[in-house]
Amino acid sequence: MAAPADVIPRRPTLLLVVVLSLLFVLMSFSSRTRYVGETRTLFERTVMTILSPVPRAVHWLGSGASDMYHGYIDMRRAVAENYQLHHQLADLTADNLKLRQSDADLRRLRSLLAYSDQIDLETSMAQVIMLDTSSSFKSVIIDRGSASGVEINDTIVNSSGLIGRVVLTTKDLAKVQLMTDSNCSVGALIERTRRQGVVRGDAATGAQMYDVPSLADVQPGDQVLTAGIDGIFPKGIPIGTVVQAQRGQDLFKRITVRPAVDFGNIEEVIVIHTRKIPPEIVRYAP
Amino acid sequence: MRWLRFIIGLLIALTLHSLLDSFYPNALAFFNPYAILVVYYSMGGNVLGAIIAGVAAGFVQDAFSNTIFGLHAFSLTICAYAVAYINSRLVLRGTLAFGACLGGAVIVNELVIYILVNILLKQRIEMFEQQLLVKTIFTTLFGMAIYQLMLLFLREEPIEATQRQAGW
């Protein structure tokens, strides 16, 4: 395995000694320049300048690749986050809708309860389950019937005012004739002047008030309340507001009343179990 | 051709140096790509060429390391000379032989640097023993892997055992 002695170089060994000596001098010089504040020798700077494109290119490529990689990772993360946020948004929107619904229900029920407390008569709550305001006979059906104590001619109101009266009951349901029905008449009075009359439903305008003399003081904006003289509706329930009061062709005014209740969005109602006048008294004639 | 390969190898080592410096600054404390290059070249047995390779690789390493300029050139020249000298006398072939030479060269390189830093800067390298051990193991294993890959894919005899003629 040993090589012949003549191939072992001698001069390179001498060269090694020379090179190492020169390097040692260079190192000594370099280490000394560090103490006087100069960190790099001219030779060192020259080598750096010649080779600087390599680290610069590496840095450029490395940072480019790093940016691309991080950009890609960030994009993937953003896509996943976006997907997750979309789901979250859908869930939150559904929750928000539920909460809004609950909030609206709560406010409506609170106002209804507060209104119900103001009425001296016995009351119960009911939910409207069917609404028909389009046909000539305007009615709603509520989810309380005779089993809940609902009787014919019980008054139906909500927090805004008068809705109508019960015209038919079953065990669990009741049909309510709305005050806007043309067959419904309500004894009414003008709140400001206490002038009495009769409010009837009107398909075109909502309601008309009759039997008010031409000379009576009725102005648009006057509040119309139940008068409590018809034996069905208790006194003082808001019916609506006068929107037009004109002198009629006969002795009475033509008064148009806008109902206080928006019949398009009735949900919960209060059933007022009114005191019924016995038929004998109604029929009795001295 | 061999010098061209050395220059390409030097550029690759510098690229590796820059990459590690940019992304894992502590990695160069445990790994020396220049030592692999110099040992690979020196195993050809050309002592003169080995000295030049050691100086060139050392200068490049010095230029981009914050040490005394010439420190690595000095240590790598000694390593290169030693490896070339041994290979001029003995025919060492194969990955294991390369690994042995590389491991020895790394140890010598680190010891020379340790001594020079002590002499010139009057400083001690902290955790020198641990660093030496880790650097030797990592550099040797990595160097052997590269050597094996070159044997497999370049299909070229890396050790020019027949070109023993050294000299001016």
PDB file of N, CA, C and O in Angstrom, chain A residues 124-164:
ATOM      1  N   SER A 124    -107.424  37.401  28.264  1.00  0.00           N
ATOM      2  CA  SER A 124    -106.489  36.286  28.011  1.00  0.00           C
ATOM      3  C   SER A 124    -105.763  36.572  26.702  1.00  0.00           C
ATOM      4  O   SER A 124    -106.235  37.355  25.876  1.00  0.00           O
ATOM      5  N   MET A 125    -104.629  35.929  26.551  1.00  0.00           N
ATOM      6  CA  MET A 125    -103.813  36.156  25.351  1.00  0.00           C
ATOM      7  C   MET A 125    -104.115  35.082  24.315  1.00  0.00           C
ATOM      8  O   MET A 125    -104.426  33.947  24.664  1.00  0.00           O
ATOM      9  N   ALA A 126    -103.974  35.459  23.066  1.00  0.00           N
ATOM     10  CA  ALA A 126    -104.182  34.487  21.992  1.00  0.00           C
ATOM     11  C   ALA A 126    -103.271  34.827  20.822  1.00  0.00           C
ATOM     12  O   ALA A 126    -102.776  35.963  20.715  1.00  0.00           O
ATOM     13  N   GLN A 127    -103.065  33.842  20.023  1.00  0.00           N
ATOM     14  CA  GLN A 127    -102.174  34.000  18.871  1.00  0.00           C
ATOM     15  C   GLN A 127    -103.026  33.917  17.606  1.00  0.00           C
ATOM     16  O   GLN A 127    -103.879  33.029  17.493  1.00  0.00           O
ATOM     17  N   VAL A 128    -102.754  34.820  16.677  1.00  0.00           N
ATOM     18  CA  VAL A 128    -103.489  34.757  15.410  1.00  0.00           C
ATOM     19  C   VAL A 128    -102.871  33.652  14.561  1.00  0.00           C
ATOM     20  O   VAL A 128    -101.663  33.628  14.354  1.00  0.00           O
ATOM     21  N   ILE A 129    -103.704  32.716  14.110  1.00  0.00           N
ATOM     22  CA  ILE A 129    -103.141  31.618  13.310  1.00  0.00           C
ATOM     23  C   ILE A 129    -103.591  31.695  11.851  1.00  0.00           C
ATOM     24  O   ILE A 129    -103.075  30.989  11.003  1.00  0.00           O
ATOM     25  N   MET A 130    -104.563  32.550  11.582  1.00  0.00           N
ATOM     26  CA  MET A 130    -104.994  32.701  10.192  1.00  0.00           C
ATOM     27  C   MET A 130    -105.558  34.102  10.010  1.00  0.00           C
ATOM     28  O   MET A 130    -106.278  34.604  10.878  1.00  0.00           O
ATOM     29  N   LEU A 131    -105.226  34.713   8.910  1.00  0.00           N
ATOM     30  CA  LEU A 131    -105.639  36.099   8.688  1.00  0.00           C
ATOM     31  C   LEU A 131    -106.237  36.216   7.287  1.00  0.00           C
ATOM     32  O   LEU A 131    -105.636  35.769   6.320  1.00  0.00           O
ATOM     33  N   ASP A 132    -107.413  36.797   7.246  1.00  0.00           N
ATOM     34  CA  ASP A 132    -108.018  37.006   5.925  1.00  0.00           C
ATOM     35  C   ASP A 132    -108.574  38.413   5.866  1.00  0.00           C
ATOM     36  O   ASP A 132    -109.661  38.700   6.365  1.00  0.00           O
ATOM     37  N   THR A 133    -107.811  39.314   5.303  1.00  0.00           N
ATOM     38  CA  THR A 133    -108.257  40.706   5.201  1.00  0.00           C
ATOM     39  C   THR A 133    -108.537  41.074   3.752  1.00  0.00           C
ATOM     40  O   THR A 133    -108.850  42.218   3.448  1.00  0.00           O
ATOM     41  N   SER A 134    -108.394  40.102   2.858  1.00  0.00           N
ATOM     42  CA  SER A 134    -108.522  40.441   1.450  1.00  0.00           C
ATOM     43  C   SER A 134    -109.975  40.388   0.967  1.00  0.00           C
ATOM     44  O   SER A 134    -110.394  41.189   0.145  1.00  0.00           O
ATOM     45  N   SER A 135    -110.715  39.419   1.486  1.00  0.00           N
ATOM     46  CA  SER A 135    -112.099  39.276   1.010  1.00  0.00           C
ATOM     47  C   SER A 135    -112.999  40.342   1.642  1.00  0.00           C
ATOM     48  O   SER A 135    -112.548  41.139   2.474  1.00  0.00           O
ATOM     49  N   SER A 136    -114.254  40.309   1.241  1.00  0.00           N
ATOM     50  CA  SER A 136    -115.161  41.332   1.778  1.00  0.00           C
ATOM     51  C   SER A 136    -115.434  41.102   3.264  1.00  0.00           C
ATOM     52  O   SER A 136    -115.614  42.037   4.033  1.00  0.00           O
ATOM     53  N   PHE A 137    -115.434  39.829   3.665  1.00  0.00           N
ATOM     54  CA  PHE A 137    -115.587  39.549   5.090  1.00  0.00           C
ATOM     55  C   PHE A 137    -114.201  39.436   5.697  1.00  0.00           C
ATOM     56  O   PHE A 137    -113.476  38.482   5.488  1.00  0.00           O
ATOM     57  N   LYS A 138    -113.835  40.487   6.446  1.00  0.00           N
ATOM     58  CA  LYS A 138    -112.464  40.544   6.956  1.00  0.00           C
ATOM     59  C   LYS A 138    -112.441  39.901   8.339  1.00  0.00           C
ATOM     60  O   LYS A 138    -113.147  40.338   9.254  1.00  0.00           O
ATOM     61  N   SER A 139    -111.594  38.851   8.450  1.00  0.00           N
ATOM     62  CA  SER A 139    -111.582  38.106   9.712  1.00  0.00           C
ATOM     63  C   SER A 139    -110.193  37.534   9.986  1.00  0.00           C
ATOM     64  O   SER A 139    -109.347  37.449   9.092  1.00  0.00           O
ATOM     65  N   VAL A 140    -110.037  37.132  11.254  1.00  0.00           N
ATOM     66  CA  VAL A 140    -108.842  36.367  11.633  1.00  0.00           C
ATOM     67  C   VAL A 140    -109.307  35.208  12.495  1.00  0.00           C
ATOM     68  O   VAL A 140    -110.404  35.254  13.078  1.00  0.00           O
ATOM     69  N   ILE A 141    -108.463  34.201  12.593  1.00  0.00           N
ATOM     70  CA  ILE A 141    -108.766  33.071  13.474  1.00  0.00           C
ATOM     71  C   ILE A 141    -107.692  33.018  14.541  1.00  0.00           C
ATOM     72  O   ILE A 141    -106.486  33.124  14.231  1.00  0.00           O
ATOM     73  N   ILE A 142    -108.124  32.900  15.791  1.00  0.00           N
ATOM     74  CA  ILE A 142    -107.162  32.852  16.901  1.00  0.00           C
ATOM     75  C   ILE A 142    -107.154  31.455  17.511  1.00  0.00           C
ATOM     76  O   ILE A 142    -108.091  30.672  17.318  1.00  0.00           O
ATOM     77  N   ASP A 143    -106.040  31.171  18.224  1.00  0.00           N
ATOM     78  CA  ASP A 143    -105.847  29.801  18.723  1.00  0.00           C
ATOM     79  C   ASP A 143    -106.463  29.574  20.108  1.00  0.00           C
ATOM     80  O   ASP A 143    -105.967  28.763  20.885  1.00  0.00           O
ATOM     81  N   ARG A 144    -107.451  30.316  20.458  1.00  0.00           N
ATOM     82  CA  ARG A 144    -108.177  30.085  21.731  1.00  0.00           C
ATOM     83  C   ARG A 144    -109.658  29.954  21.394  1.00  0.00           C
ATOM     84  O   ARG A 144    -110.179  30.728  20.573  1.00  0.00           O
ATOM     85  N   GLY A 145    -110.292  28.994  22.029  1.00  0.00           N
ATOM     86  CA  GLY A 145    -111.710  28.777  21.762  1.00  0.00           C
ATOM     87  C   GLY A 145    -112.503  28.736  23.059  1.00  0.00           C
ATOM     88  O   GLY A 145    -112.043  29.274  24.087  1.00  0.00           O
ATOM     89  N   SER A 146    -113.644  28.081  22.978  1.00  0.00           N
ATOM     90  CA  SER A 146    -114.517  28.051  24.155  1.00  0.00           C
ATOM     91  C   SER A 146    -113.854  27.367  25.344  1.00  0.00           C
ATOM     92  O   SER A 146    -114.140  27.678  26.504  1.00  0.00           O
ATOM     93  N   ALA A 147    -112.947  26.431  25.056  1.00  0.00           N
ATOM     94  CA  ALA A 147    -112.252  25.749  26.163  1.00  0.00           C
ATOM     95  C   ALA A 147    -111.414  26.727  26.972  1.00  0.00           C
ATOM     96  O   ALA A 147    -111.154  26.509  28.161  1.00  0.00           O
ATOM     97  N   SER A 148    -111.006  27.812  26.344  1.00  0.00           N
ATOM     98  CA  SER A 148    -110.207  28.826  27.056  1.00  0.00           C
ATOM     99  C   SER A 148    -111.088  29.960  27.574  1.00  0.00           C
ATOM    100  O   SER A 148    -110.575  31.000  28.004  1.00  0.00           O
ATOM    101  N   GLY A 149    -112.399  29.819  27.469  1.00  0.00           N
ATOM    102  CA  GLY A 149    -113.311  30.834  27.991  1.00  0.00           C
ATOM    103  C   GLY A 149    -113.661  31.907  26.990  1.00  0.00           C
ATOM    104  O   GLY A 149    -114.260  32.935  27.336  1.00  0.00           O
ATOM    105  N   VAL A 150    -113.300  31.698  25.730  1.00  0.00           N
ATOM    106  CA  VAL A 150    -113.631  32.695  24.696  1.00  0.00           C
ATOM    107  C   VAL A 150    -115.085  32.495  24.286  1.00  0.00           C
ATOM    108  O   VAL A 150    -115.506  31.373  24.016  1.00  0.00           O
ATOM    109  N   GLU A 151    -115.818  33.594  24.278  1.00  0.00           N
ATOM    110  CA  GLU A 151    -117.224  33.519  23.905  1.00  0.00           C
ATOM    111  C   GLU A 151    -117.508  34.457  22.738  1.00  0.00           C
ATOM    112  O   GLU A 151    -116.696  35.341  22.434  1.00  0.00           O
ATOM    113  N   ILE A 152    -118.659  34.249  22.124  1.00  0.00           N
ATOM    114  CA  ILE A 152    -119.082  35.135  21.040  1.00  0.00           C
ATOM    115  C   ILE A 152    -119.240  36.551  21.604  1.00  0.00           C
ATOM    116  O   ILE A 152    -119.707  36.738  22.727  1.00  0.00           O
ATOM    117  N   ASN A 153    -118.830  37.533  20.799  1.00  0.00           N
ATOM    118  CA  ASN A 153    -118.874  38.960  21.140  1.00  0.00           C
ATOM    119  C   ASN A 153    -117.771  39.407  22.106  1.00  0.00           C
ATOM    120  O   ASN A 153    -117.770  40.566  22.539  1.00  0.00           O
ATOM    121  N   ASP A 154    -116.847  38.507  22.429  1.00  0.00           N
ATOM    122  CA  ASP A 154    -115.677  38.970  23.199  1.00  0.00           C
ATOM    123  C   ASP A 154    -114.883  39.945  22.323  1.00  0.00           C
ATOM    124  O   ASP A 154    -114.769  39.749  21.108  1.00  0.00           O
ATOM    125  N   THR A 155    -114.330  40.947  22.949  1.00  0.00           N
ATOM    126  CA  THR A 155    -113.590  41.975  22.198  1.00  0.00           C
ATOM    127  C   THR A 155    -112.133  41.550  22.009  1.00  0.00           C
ATOM    128  O   THR A 155    -111.513  41.030  22.942  1.00  0.00           O
ATOM    129  N   ILE A 156    -111.640  41.805  20.822  1.00  0.00           N
ATOM    130  CA  ILE A 156    -110.244  41.460  20.529  1.00  0.00           C
ATOM    131  C   ILE A 156    -109.483  42.763  20.280  1.00  0.00           C
ATOM    132  O   ILE A 156    -109.878  43.570  19.427  1.00  0.00           O
ATOM    133  N   VAL A 157    -108.416  42.933  21.036  1.00  0.00           N
ATOM    134  CA  VAL A 157    -107.598  44.146  20.877  1.00  0.00           C
ATOM    135  C   VAL A 157    -106.120  43.741  20.843  1.00  0.00           C
ATOM    136  O   VAL A 157    -105.773  42.604  21.168  1.00  0.00           O
ATOM    137  N   ASN A 158    -105.302  44.679  20.465  1.00  0.00           N
ATOM    138  CA  ASN A 158    -103.855  44.527  20.738  1.00  0.00           C
ATOM    139  C   ASN A 158    -103.366  45.851  21.291  1.00  0.00           C
ATOM    140  O   ASN A 158    -104.181  46.738  21.600  1.00  0.00           O
ATOM    141  N   SER A 159    -102.042  46.005  21.413  1.00  0.00           N
ATOM    142  CA  SER A 159    -101.534  47.199  22.083  1.00  0.00           C
ATOM    143  C   SER A 159    -101.842  48.471  21.311  1.00  0.00           C
ATOM    144  O   SER A 159    -101.815  49.577  21.868  1.00  0.00           O
ATOM    145  N   SER A 160    -102.170  48.360  20.021  1.00  0.00           N
ATOM    146  CA  SER A 160    -102.468  49.559  19.230  1.00  0.00           C
ATOM    147  C   SER A 160    -103.925  50.002  19.372  1.00  0.00           C
ATOM    148  O   SER A 160    -104.221  51.200  19.295  1.00  0.00           O
ATOM    149  N   GLY A 161    -104.812  49.036  19.533  1.00  0.00           N
ATOM    150  CA  GLY A 161    -106.224  49.405  19.649  1.00  0.00           C
ATOM    151  C   GLY A 161    -107.156  48.262  19.309  1.00  0.00           C
ATOM    152  O   GLY A 161    -106.777  47.081  19.378  1.00  0.00           O
ATOM    153  N   LEU A 162    -108.361  48.644  18.869  1.00  0.00           N
ATOM    154  CA  LEU A 162    -109.419  47.658  18.621  1.00  0.00           C
ATOM    155  C   LEU A 162    -109.155  46.861  17.344  1.00  0.00           C
ATOM    156  O   LEU A 162    -108.829  47.437  16.293  1.00  0.00           O
ATOM    157  N   ILE A 163    -109.371  45.525  17.459  1.00  0.00           N
ATOM    158  CA  ILE A 163    -109.227  44.666  16.279  1.00  0.00           C
ATOM    159  C   ILE A 163    -110.608  44.221  15.800  1.00  0.00           C
ATOM    160  O   ILE A 163    -110.930  44.315  14.620  1.00  0.00           O
ATOM    161  N   GLY A 164    -111.428  43.741  16.709  1.00  0.00           N
ATOM    162  CA  GLY A 164    -112.761  43.291  16.288  1.00  0.00           C
ATOM    163  C   GLY A 164    -113.440  42.536  17.414  1.00  0.00           C
ATOM    164  O   GLY A 164    -113.113  42.734  18.584  1.00  0.00           O
TER     165      GLY A 164
END
